[in-house]
Every structure is written in structure tokens, then in C-alpha cells.
PDB file of C-alpha atoms in Angstrom:
ATOM      1  CA  MET A  18     -14.739   2.220  -4.666  1.00 50.00           C
ATOM      2  CA  GLN A  19     -17.605   3.250  -7.212  1.00 49.00           C
ATOM      3  CA  GLU A  20     -20.697   5.474  -7.072  1.00 49.00           C
ATOM      4  CA  ASN A  21     -23.776   5.487  -8.845  1.00 55.00           C
ATOM      5  CA  VAL A  22     -27.469   6.491  -8.765  1.00 49.00           C
ATOM      6  CA  GLN A  23     -30.294   4.075  -8.412  1.00 51.00           C
ATOM      7  CA  GLN A  24     -33.829   3.848  -7.411  1.00 51.00           C
ATOM      8  CA  GLN A  25     -32.943   3.902  -3.811  1.00 54.00           C
ATOM      9  CA  GLY A  26     -30.698   7.112  -4.364  1.00 65.00           C
ATOM     10  CA  TRP A  27     -26.914   7.241  -4.349  1.00 82.00           C
ATOM     11  CA  ARG A  28     -24.769   4.133  -3.656  1.00 89.00           C
ATOM     12  CA  THR A  29     -21.606   3.622  -2.978  1.00 92.00           C
ATOM     13  CA  TYR A  30     -19.567   0.175  -3.847  1.00 93.00           C
ATOM     14  CA  LEU A  31     -16.510  -0.826  -1.852  1.00 94.00           C
ATOM     15  CA  TYR A  32     -14.362  -3.480  -3.195  1.00 90.00           C
ATOM     16  CA  ASP A  33     -11.699  -5.860  -1.997  1.00 85.00           C
ATOM     17  CA  ALA A  34      -8.076  -3.996  -2.034  1.00 76.00           C
ATOM     18  CA  GLU A  35      -6.585  -7.340  -3.076  1.00 70.00           C
ATOM     19  CA  GLN A  36      -9.451  -8.530  -5.450  1.00 75.00           C
ATOM     20  CA  PRO A  37     -10.408  -5.411  -6.998  1.00 78.00           C
ATOM     21  CA  TYR A  38     -13.516  -7.043  -8.907  1.00 84.00           C
ATOM     22  CA  THR A  39     -15.115  -8.446  -5.819  1.00 88.00           C
ATOM     23  CA  PRO A  40     -17.452  -6.272  -3.901  1.00 94.00           C
ATOM     24  CA  VAL A  41     -17.554  -6.526  -0.144  1.00 95.00           C
ATOM     25  CA  ALA A  42     -20.148  -3.880   0.720  1.00 96.00           C
ATOM     26  CA  SER A  43     -22.109  -0.992  -0.531  1.00 95.00           C
ATOM     27  CA  VAL A  44     -23.379   2.331   1.303  1.00 94.00           C
ATOM     28  CA  THR A  45     -26.791   4.084   0.812  1.00 92.00           C
ATOM     29  CA  GLY A  46     -28.158   7.069   2.422  1.00 88.00           C
ATOM     30  CA  LYS A  47     -26.561   9.867   4.480  1.00 85.00           C
ATOM     31  CA  GLY A  48     -26.345  10.892   7.964  1.00 85.00           C
ATOM     32  CA  GLU A  49     -29.006   9.092  10.333  1.00 87.00           C
ATOM     33  CA  SER A  50     -30.428   6.970   7.455  1.00 87.00           C
ATOM     34  CA  ARG A  51     -26.992   5.890   6.289  1.00 90.00           C
ATOM     35  CA  GLN A  52     -27.010   1.979   5.930  1.00 92.00           C
ATOM     36  CA  VAL A  53     -24.075  -0.471   5.082  1.00 95.00           C
ATOM     37  CA  TRP A  54     -25.112  -3.747   3.064  1.00 95.00           C
ATOM     38  CA  TYR A  55     -22.372  -6.551   3.149  1.00 97.00           C
ATOM     39  CA  TYR A  56     -21.819  -8.807  -0.003  1.00 96.00           C
ATOM     40  CA  HIS A  57     -20.948 -12.483  -0.002  1.00 95.00           C
ATOM     41  CA  THR A  58     -19.484 -14.009  -3.212  1.00 93.00           C
ATOM     42  CA  ASP A  59     -18.213 -17.032  -4.566  1.00 88.00           C
ATOM     43  CA  VAL A  60     -14.452 -17.712  -5.404  1.00 82.00           C
ATOM     44  CA  THR A  61     -14.723 -15.708  -8.511  1.00 84.00           C
ATOM     45  CA  GLY A  62     -16.200 -12.592  -6.868  1.00 87.00           C
ATOM     46  CA  THR A  63     -19.778 -13.021  -8.191  1.00 90.00           C
ATOM     47  CA  PRO A  64     -22.287 -11.965  -5.660  1.00 93.00           C
ATOM     48  CA  GLN A  65     -24.231 -14.591  -4.054  1.00 92.00           C
ATOM     49  CA  GLU A  66     -25.890 -12.837  -1.014  1.00 93.00           C
ATOM     50  CA  VAL A  67     -26.289  -9.468   0.697  1.00 94.00           C
ATOM     51  CA  THR A  68     -26.780  -8.953   4.032  1.00 94.00           C
ATOM     52  CA  ALA A  69     -27.864  -5.919   6.453  1.00 92.00           C
ATOM     53  CA  ALA A  70     -25.407  -4.667   9.257  1.00 91.00           C
ATOM     54  CA  ASP A  71     -27.345  -7.165  11.894  1.00 92.00           C
ATOM     55  CA  GLY A  72     -26.752 -10.174   9.442  1.00 92.00           C
ATOM     56  CA  THR A  73     -30.348 -10.261   8.135  1.00 90.00           C
ATOM     57  CA  LEU A  74     -30.462 -11.475   4.499  1.00 91.00           C
ATOM     58  CA  VAL A  75     -31.565  -8.760   2.122  1.00 91.00           C
ATOM     59  CA  TRP A  76     -30.810 -10.447  -1.206  1.00 92.00           C
ATOM     60  CA  ALA A  77     -29.859 -13.706  -2.728  1.00 91.00           C
ATOM     61  CA  GLY A  78     -29.597 -14.729  -6.355  1.00 87.00           C
ATOM     62  CA  TYR A  79     -29.688 -17.837  -8.250  1.00 83.00           C
ATOM     63  CA  ILE A  80     -26.797 -17.040 -10.830  1.00 82.00           C
ATOM     64  CA  ARG A  81     -26.729 -19.396 -13.554  1.00 84.00           C
ATOM     65  CA  GLY A  82     -23.189 -20.721 -15.095  1.00 79.00           C
ATOM     66  CA  PHE A  83     -22.928 -17.997 -17.364  1.00 84.00           C
ATOM     67  CA  GLY A  84     -24.296 -15.223 -15.233  1.00 84.00           C
ATOM     68  CA  GLU A  85     -28.063 -15.054 -15.852  1.00 86.00           C
ATOM     69  CA  ASN A  86     -29.809 -14.202 -12.463  1.00 86.00           C
ATOM     70  CA  ALA A  87     -32.677 -16.589 -12.652  1.00 80.00           C
ATOM     71  CA  ALA A  88     -34.418 -15.360  -9.299  1.00 76.00           C
ATOM     72  CA  ASP A  89     -34.127 -12.997  -6.731  1.00 78.00           C
ATOM     73  CA  ILE A  90     -34.883 -13.816  -3.109  1.00 74.00           C
ATOM     74  CA  SER A  91     -35.390 -10.985  -0.405  1.00 68.00           C
ATOM     75  CA  ASN A  92     -36.143 -11.455   3.294  1.00 62.00           C
ATOM     76  CA  SER A  93     -35.850  -7.865   4.060  1.00 56.00           C
ATOM     77  CA  GLY A  94     -39.557  -7.108   3.443  1.00 57.00           C
ATOM     78  CA  ALA A  95     -38.612  -4.527   0.744  1.00 60.00           C
ATOM     79  CA  TYR A  96     -37.170  -4.952  -2.639  1.00 68.00           C
ATOM     80  CA  PHE A  97     -33.284  -4.535  -2.645  1.00 83.00           C
ATOM     81  CA  HIS A  98     -31.751  -3.852  -6.167  1.00 86.00           C
ATOM     82  CA  GLN A  99     -28.558  -5.664  -6.552  1.00 90.00           C
ATOM     83  CA  PRO A 100     -27.360  -5.020 -10.308  1.00 92.00           C
ATOM     84  CA  LEU A 101     -23.906  -6.774  -9.786  1.00 94.00           C
ATOM     85  CA  ARG A 102     -23.311  -9.797 -11.805  1.00 92.00           C
ATOM     86  CA  LEU A 103     -20.227 -11.667 -13.055  1.00 91.00           C
ATOM     87  CA  PRO A 104     -17.089  -9.882 -12.208  1.00 89.00           C
ATOM     88  CA  GLY A 105     -16.778  -6.396 -13.495  1.00 88.00           C
ATOM     89  CA  GLN A 106     -20.280  -6.646 -14.923  1.00 91.00           C
ATOM     90  CA  TYR A 107     -23.486  -4.460 -14.034  1.00 93.00           C
ATOM     91  CA  PHE A 108     -27.133  -5.225 -14.810  1.00 92.00           C
ATOM     92  CA  ASP A 109     -28.605  -2.819 -17.378  1.00 92.00           C
ATOM     93  CA  ASP A 110     -32.303  -2.853 -16.580  1.00 88.00           C
ATOM     94  CA  GLU A 111     -33.656  -1.236 -19.807  1.00 90.00           C
ATOM     95  CA  THR A 112     -31.620  -3.816 -22.124  1.00 92.00           C
ATOM     96  CA  GLY A 113     -31.338  -6.662 -20.086  1.00 91.00           C
ATOM     97  CA  LEU A 114     -27.773  -6.816 -20.939  1.00 95.00           C
ATOM     98  CA  HIS A 115     -24.626  -6.800 -18.716  1.00 94.00           C
ATOM     99  CA  TYR A 116     -22.486  -3.550 -18.847  1.00 93.00           C
ATOM    100  CA  ASN A 117     -18.949  -4.915 -19.056  1.00 88.00           C
ATOM    101  CA  LEU A 118     -16.947  -1.734 -19.446  1.00 83.00           C
ATOM    102  CA  PHE A 119     -15.730  -2.279 -22.923  1.00 85.00           C
ATOM    103  CA  ARG A 120     -18.800  -3.971 -24.175  1.00 91.00           C
ATOM    104  CA  TYR A 121     -22.186  -5.618 -23.333  1.00 94.00           C
ATOM    105  CA  TYR A 122     -22.737  -9.266 -22.363  1.00 94.00           C
ATOM    106  CA  ALA A 123     -25.835 -11.100 -23.036  1.00 94.00           C
ATOM    107  CA  PRO A 124     -26.061 -13.594 -19.967  1.00 91.00           C
ATOM    108  CA  GLU A 125     -28.881 -15.863 -21.530  1.00 89.00           C
ATOM    109  CA  CYS A 126     -26.460 -16.849 -24.457  1.00 90.00           C
ATOM    110  CA  GLY A 127     -23.374 -16.526 -22.521  1.00 90.00           C
ATOM    111  CA  ARG A 128     -21.818 -14.132 -25.416  1.00 90.00           C
ATOM    112  CA  PHE A 129     -21.192 -10.625 -25.865  1.00 91.00           C
ATOM    113  CA  VAL A 130     -23.120  -8.774 -28.510  1.00 93.00           C
ATOM    114  CA  SER A 131     -20.212  -7.080 -30.219  1.00 91.00           C
ATOM    115  CA  GLN A 132     -16.664  -8.064 -31.104  1.00 88.00           C
ATOM    116  CA  ASP A 133     -13.720  -8.155 -28.888  1.00 82.00           C
ATOM    117  CA  PRO A 134     -12.072  -4.558 -29.284  1.00 81.00           C
ATOM    118  CA  ILE A 135      -8.471  -6.075 -28.920  1.00 72.00           C
ATOM    119  CA  GLY A 136      -9.354  -8.542 -31.620  1.00 78.00           C
ATOM    120  CA  LEU A 137      -7.688 -11.913 -31.821  1.00 73.00           C
ATOM    121  CA  LYS A 138      -5.655 -11.027 -28.886  1.00 63.00           C
ATOM    122  CA  GLY A 139      -8.654 -11.874 -26.731  1.00 65.00           C
ATOM    123  CA  GLY A 140      -8.949 -15.321 -28.471  1.00 69.00           C
ATOM    124  CA  ILE A 141     -10.245 -16.619 -31.698  1.00 76.00           C
ATOM    125  CA  ASN A 142     -13.863 -16.349 -30.717  1.00 82.00           C
ATOM    126  CA  LEU A 143     -14.477 -12.562 -30.870  1.00 83.00           C
ATOM    127  CA  TYR A 144     -17.745 -12.861 -28.985  1.00 86.00           C
ATOM    128  CA  GLN A 145     -16.807 -15.533 -26.279  1.00 84.00           C
ATOM    129  CA  TYR A 146     -16.801 -14.477 -22.496  1.00 84.00           C
ATOM    130  CA  ALA A 147     -15.141 -17.795 -21.221  1.00 73.00           C
ATOM    131  CA  PRO A 148     -15.140 -21.611 -21.568  1.00 67.00           C
ATOM    132  CA  ASN A 149     -15.710 -22.164 -18.006  1.00 70.00           C
ATOM    133  CA  PRO A 150     -16.878 -18.885 -15.821  1.00 74.00           C
ATOM    134  CA  LEU A 151     -15.983 -21.120 -12.617  1.00 69.00           C
ATOM    135  CA  SER A 152     -12.272 -20.671 -13.470  1.00 68.00           C
ATOM    136  CA  TRP A 153     -12.175 -17.900 -15.842  1.00 72.00           C
ATOM    137  CA  ILE A 154     -12.929 -14.242 -15.505  1.00 76.00           C
ATOM    138  CA  ASP A 155     -13.171 -11.487 -18.144  1.00 75.00           C
ATOM    139  CA  PRO A 156     -13.845  -8.180 -15.938  1.00 75.00           C
ATOM    140  CA  LEU A 157     -12.978  -5.714 -18.554  1.00 75.00           C
ATOM    141  CA  GLY A 158     -14.556  -7.597 -21.543  1.00 72.00           C
ATOM    142  CA  LEU A 159     -11.307  -7.931 -23.409  1.00 68.00           C
ATOM    143  CA  THR A 160      -9.490 -11.164 -22.575  1.00 62.00           C
ATOM    144  CA  THR A 161     -10.096 -14.067 -20.336  1.00 58.00           C
ATOM    145  CA  GLU A 162      -7.876 -15.805 -17.583  1.00 59.00           C
ATOM    146  CA  GLU A 163      -7.549 -19.449 -17.739  1.00 58.00           C
ATOM    147  CA  ILE A 164      -7.212 -21.568 -14.950  1.00 62.00           C
ATOM    148  CA  THR A 165      -6.726 -25.286 -15.728  1.00 69.00           C
ATOM    149  CA  LEU A 166      -7.729 -27.793 -13.097  1.00 74.00           C
ATOM    150  CA  LYS A 167      -7.049 -31.461 -12.598  1.00 80.00           C
ATOM    151  CA  PRO A 168      -9.427 -33.991 -11.155  1.00 82.00           C
ATOM    152  CA  GLY A 169      -9.837 -33.178  -7.447  1.00 83.00           C
ATOM    153  CA  GLU A 170      -8.395 -29.636  -7.721  1.00 85.00           C
ATOM    154  CA  ILE A 171     -10.318 -26.601  -6.616  1.00 84.00           C
ATOM    155  CA  LEU A 172     -10.210 -22.933  -6.581  1.00 82.00           C
ATOM    156  CA  VAL A 173     -10.096 -21.133  -3.179  1.00 85.00           C
ATOM    157  CA  ASN A 174      -9.080 -17.677  -1.788  1.00 87.00           C
ATOM    158  CA  PRO A 175      -5.393 -17.782  -0.391  1.00 91.00           C
ATOM    159  CA  LYS A 176      -6.647 -15.858   2.667  1.00 90.00           C
ATOM    160  CA  ASP A 177      -9.161 -18.706   3.494  1.00 91.00           C
ATOM    161  CA  VAL A 178      -6.235 -21.293   3.888  1.00 95.00           C
ATOM    162  CA  ASN A 179      -4.121 -21.385   7.328  1.00 96.00           C
ATOM    163  CA  PHE A 180      -0.302 -22.164   7.310  1.00 97.00           C
ATOM    164  CA  SER A 181       1.083 -25.277   9.026  1.00 95.00           C
ATOM    165  CA  GLN A 182       4.587 -23.666   9.673  1.00 94.00           C
ATOM    166  CA  THR A 183       5.834 -20.487  11.280  1.00 95.00           C
ATOM    167  CA  THR A 184       8.961 -20.391   8.942  1.00 95.00           C
ATOM    168  CA  ILE A 185       9.628 -21.094   5.000  1.00 95.00           C
ATOM    169  CA  ASN A 186      12.798 -21.446   3.136  1.00 94.00           C
ATOM    170  CA  SER A 187      13.933 -18.329   1.594  1.00 93.00           C
ATOM    171  CA  ALA A 188      14.621 -20.022  -1.696  1.00 92.00           C
ATOM    172  CA  PHE A 189      11.878 -21.050  -3.991  1.00 93.00           C
ATOM    173  CA  ASP A 190      12.114 -23.555  -6.714  1.00 88.00           C
ATOM    174  CA  THR A 191      11.012 -22.690 -10.292  1.00 84.00           C
ATOM    175  CA  PRO A 192      11.140 -24.262 -13.482  1.00 80.00           C
ATOM    176  CA  ASP A 193      14.290 -21.721 -14.290  1.00 81.00           C
ATOM    177  CA  GLY A 194      16.059 -22.816 -10.764  1.00 86.00           C
ATOM    178  CA  LYS A 195      16.040 -21.343  -7.349  1.00 91.00           C
ATOM    179  CA  ARG A 196      14.582 -17.878  -6.832  1.00 93.00           C
ATOM    180  CA  SER A 197      14.231 -15.745  -3.654  1.00 95.00           C
ATOM    181  CA  VAL A 198      10.701 -15.792  -2.186  1.00 95.00           C
ATOM    182  CA  GLN A 199      10.434 -12.175  -2.372  1.00 96.00           C
ATOM    183  CA  SER A 200      11.319 -11.994  -6.169  1.00 95.00           C
ATOM    184  CA  VAL A 201       8.698 -14.302  -7.008  1.00 95.00           C
ATOM    185  CA  ILE A 202       6.404 -12.384  -4.805  1.00 95.00           C
ATOM    186  CA  ASN A 203       6.969  -9.207  -6.500  1.00 94.00           C
ATOM    187  CA  ASP A 204       6.296 -10.977  -9.994  1.00 92.00           C
ATOM    188  CA  VAL A 205       2.843 -12.291  -8.782  1.00 91.00           C
ATOM    189  CA  ARG A 206       2.171  -8.804  -7.543  1.00 90.00           C
ATOM    190  CA  LYS A 207       2.955  -7.262 -11.134  1.00 87.00           C
ATOM    191  CA  GLY A 208       1.150 -10.126 -12.910  1.00 82.00           C
ATOM    192  CA  ASN A 209       4.248 -11.666 -14.435  1.00 86.00           C
ATOM    193  CA  ILE A 210       3.539 -14.948 -12.653  1.00 88.00           C
ATOM    194  CA  LYS A 211       0.066 -16.169 -11.919  1.00 86.00           C
ATOM    195  CA  ALA A 212      -0.351 -18.105  -8.648  1.00 90.00           C
ATOM    196  CA  THR A 213      -2.748 -20.318 -10.085  1.00 88.00           C
ATOM    197  CA  ASP A 214       0.088 -21.460 -12.376  1.00 88.00           C
ATOM    198  CA  PHE A 215       1.720 -23.085  -9.216  1.00 92.00           C
ATOM    199  CA  PRO A 216       1.081 -26.736  -8.398  1.00 93.00           C
ATOM    200  CA  ALA A 217      -2.014 -27.212  -6.429  1.00 94.00           C
ATOM    201  CA  ILE A 218      -1.463 -26.764  -2.594  1.00 95.00           C
ATOM    202  CA  LYS A 219      -2.371 -30.198  -0.609  1.00 94.00           C
ATOM    203  CA  VAL A 220      -4.705 -29.083   2.357  1.00 94.00           C
ATOM    204  CA  VAL A 221      -6.383 -30.655   5.129  1.00 93.00           C
ATOM    205  CA  ASN A 222      -9.902 -29.908   6.212  1.00 91.00           C
ATOM    206  CA  VAL A 223      -9.707 -29.454  10.070  1.00 90.00           C
ATOM    207  CA  LYS A 224     -13.282 -28.604  11.278  1.00 86.00           C
ATOM    208  CA  GLY A 225     -14.007 -26.518   8.151  1.00 86.00           C
ATOM    209  CA  GLN A 226     -10.499 -24.682   8.153  1.00 92.00           C
ATOM    210  CA  LEU A 227      -8.643 -25.595   5.299  1.00 93.00           C
ATOM    211  CA  VAL A 228      -4.601 -25.861   6.353  1.00 95.00           C
ATOM    212  CA  VAL A 229      -1.614 -26.552   4.248  1.00 95.00           C
ATOM    213  CA  ARG A 230      -0.195 -29.979   4.407  1.00 94.00           C
ATOM    214  CA  ASP A 231       2.411 -29.416   1.620  1.00 93.00           C
ATOM    215  CA  GLY A 232       2.873 -25.917  -0.182  1.00 95.00           C
ATOM    216  CA  ASN A 233       3.283 -23.373   2.676  1.00 96.00           C
ATOM    217  CA  SER A 234       5.763 -21.482   0.498  1.00 96.00           C
ATOM    218  CA  ARG A 235       3.295 -21.279  -2.445  1.00 96.00           C
ATOM    219  CA  LEU A 236       0.624 -20.171  -0.220  1.00 97.00           C
ATOM    220  CA  ALA A 237       2.958 -17.233   1.339  1.00 97.00           C
ATOM    221  CA  ILE A 238       3.586 -16.179  -2.030  1.00 97.00           C
ATOM    222  CA  ALA A 239      -0.106 -16.203  -3.152  1.00 95.00           C
ATOM    223  CA  VAL A 240      -0.918 -14.022   0.138  1.00 96.00           C
ATOM    224  CA  LYS A 241       1.747 -11.877  -0.094  1.00 95.00           C
ATOM    225  CA  GLY A 242       1.453 -11.268  -4.001  1.00 93.00           C
ATOM    226  CA  LYS A 243      -2.256 -10.539  -3.490  1.00 90.00           C
ATOM    227  CA  ALA A 244      -3.408 -13.291  -5.714  1.00 88.00           C
ATOM    228  CA  GLN A 245      -7.097 -13.722  -5.910  1.00 80.00           C
ATOM    229  CA  GLN A 246      -7.132 -17.489  -6.391  1.00 84.00           C
ATOM    230  CA  ILE A 247      -4.911 -20.617  -5.665  1.00 89.00           C
ATOM    231  CA  LYS A 248      -5.434 -24.295  -6.609  1.00 90.00           C
ATOM    232  CA  VAL A 249      -5.624 -26.652  -3.652  1.00 92.00           C
ATOM    233  CA  ILE A 250      -6.269 -30.325  -3.265  1.00 91.00           C
ATOM    234  CA  LEU A 251      -7.551 -32.292  -0.161  1.00 89.00           C
ATOM    235  CA  GLU A 252      -5.027 -34.576   1.235  1.00 86.00           C
ATOM    236  CA  THR A 253      -6.394 -38.122   1.827  1.00 82.00           C
ATOM    237  CA  ASN A 254      -3.382 -40.337   2.554  1.00 85.00           C
ATOM    238  CA  VAL A 255      -3.651 -41.666   6.174  1.00 81.00           C
ATOM    239  CA  ASP A 256       0.345 -41.598   6.740  1.00 85.00           C
ATOM    240  CA  GLN A 257       0.548 -38.086   5.337  1.00 85.00           C
ATOM    241  CA  LEU A 258      -2.279 -36.842   7.640  1.00 86.00           C
ATOM    242  CA  ARG A 259      -0.393 -38.107  10.604  1.00 86.00           C
ATOM    243  CA  ASP A 260       2.612 -36.572   9.605  1.00 88.00           C
ATOM    244  CA  PHE A 261       0.732 -33.145   9.295  1.00 91.00           C
ATOM    245  CA  THR A 262      -0.541 -33.479  12.834  1.00 89.00           C
ATOM    246  CA  LYS A 263       3.022 -34.261  14.204  1.00 89.00           C
ATOM    247  CA  ARG A 264       4.177 -31.099  12.323  1.00 88.00           C
ATOM    248  CA  LEU A 265       1.711 -28.802  13.689  1.00 93.00           C
ATOM    249  CA  ARG A 266       2.542 -30.301  17.163  1.00 92.00           C
ATOM    250  CA  ASP A 267       6.284 -29.792  16.635  1.00 91.00           C
ATOM    251  CA  ASN A 268       5.585 -26.004  15.704  1.00 90.00           C
ATOM    252  CA  GLY A 269       3.824 -25.325  18.370  1.00 94.00           C
ATOM    253  CA  LEU A 270       0.649 -24.537  16.234  1.00 95.00           C
ATOM    254  CA  PRO A 271      -3.085 -25.821  16.882  1.00 95.00           C
ATOM    255  CA  ASN A 272      -4.873 -28.351  14.615  1.00 92.00           C
ATOM    256  CA  THR A 273      -6.291 -25.554  12.438  1.00 94.00           C
ATOM    257  CA  GLY A 274      -2.799 -24.112  11.892  1.00 96.00           C
ATOM    258  CA  THR A 275      -2.138 -20.318  11.873  1.00 96.00           C
ATOM    259  CA  SER A 276      -3.379 -17.325   9.598  1.00 96.00           C
ATOM    260  CA  LYS A 277       0.084 -15.403  10.142  1.00 96.00           C
ATOM    261  CA  THR A 278       2.119 -15.747   6.982  1.00 96.00           C
ATOM    262  CA  PRO A 279       5.613 -17.597   7.758  1.00 95.00           C
ATOM    263  CA  THR A 280       8.777 -15.549   7.816  1.00 95.00           C
ATOM    264  CA  CYS A 281      11.716 -16.776   5.547  1.00 93.00           C
ATOM    265  CA  LYS A 282      14.971 -18.199   7.146  1.00 86.00           C
TER     266      LYS A 282
END
């Protein structure tokens, strides 16, 4: 949660408990004048739209590749101030820069205006934000998180993918051998392991709902480990799609799978 003063008075921001740099809502006013505004973000946590409690679109932004807001669109009949930009960034009206906690960021050139305070630990380019802001974030202005994607792979929120099984094996294969699923979950929570380092989970798009075809254990670890992103790739093999349908049927699940995390056996 964060509070600040704007033209419209005090505003309180609420963030996703599992994705601390992703805004979910803001609250303005008090008492009977209190209003809640809901944020709709992309996979990195960058705001794309804001809606009122009744679903009315009050703000939409055209955010360019490196965070520059090229246009504000409002259907509310009144100006809605929306200063949040790339994850961890806040637009400064006076300078046109983005406040990024430890330093300021210039969106029009995709660079910070001062050197990285942690020096070369943040990379050899002391002014760089990220090579690719679609798969990297730098919420503190210190160092970036790299996510390497192979052809066909995309990043999604683990909570947006359903499971195709109700149980998973309690042992998980790692490069160092088998480990208990719970121990891997603990390491993901602590940041010792990144869920985005796992092989991409194969998924099937069932009427707009992504469902695991292969990788239920990886998804369960990502969900329980409160990971923000996972890599997925769409399954297109006809034989595998037939097997997928049979598996769901055998597990007593609908074609869209289940959002309930499987238990270990």
C-alpha cells in the first residue's frame, strides 16, 4: 500500500500481495465521496487501463516500449491523473522523468539520468534500464531481472493458467537431482530459484483459458512460490492434444481444467 497527494487529493495505492510492483487499485476521497479505481496491467505490471467500480473506462495509456506514455485516453468526462509507469516508476510532472526510487529514469531515451548506485553489480552499462522491457523489470533502479525466451515462448502470470491434474509427484527433477516440491517452493519464495528459469510449460488454449498440457509440477511450484511470471508455449501437436483431452476426462476435470493447486502424492 502507498499513499500520496495529487491534484485530486489523497490517493492510496493497493498492490498485488504476490506481485508487489503490480498495482491493483487506488482509493480517493473519504466517507461518501470515497471512490475505488481498478488497474489493469500487462504481464510486467505496467498499467494499461483504469476503470471505475462500475467498469467504466476512466484512463487508458499508450505506453511505448521503454515506458514513455505517448497518449492518455479518458472516457470519464473528467481528467484522471495516472502517474504510474513501468514497474516501480512514478511520473514526475515537473521534470517529465520517472522516479524509480534510487534514481530517475528518462523514458524518451530509455536510460537513467544517473549512474547505477550499486556500480557494475547492476551490469556494465551504468545507465541502462533493460535490454527488453517486455521480459525484464528494474523496479528499484538498481539491477534488472533477465528472462530469456526461446521462439514461441511467452510470459504469463501463473494464476492465469489452470491445472490438468489434481495430484502431482512430491519429488521434483532439478539439475542437481530430485528434490521435494516443497523445498523448491521455499527456494522460489526466497528468491534462490526463479520460476522463469524452469523449462517453458506446455499449455493448451481452451476457449481463452490456458490449461497445462505438460508441467503441472512447475506451475504448482510457481503458484505456491508466489512467482510473478512463468514461461509457457502453446501445444500444437495433434496427438498430444488428444492425450490432453483424455487426461482431463480421466481426472474428472472439465476441458478448462482447474484453478485448484494439485496436492502432492
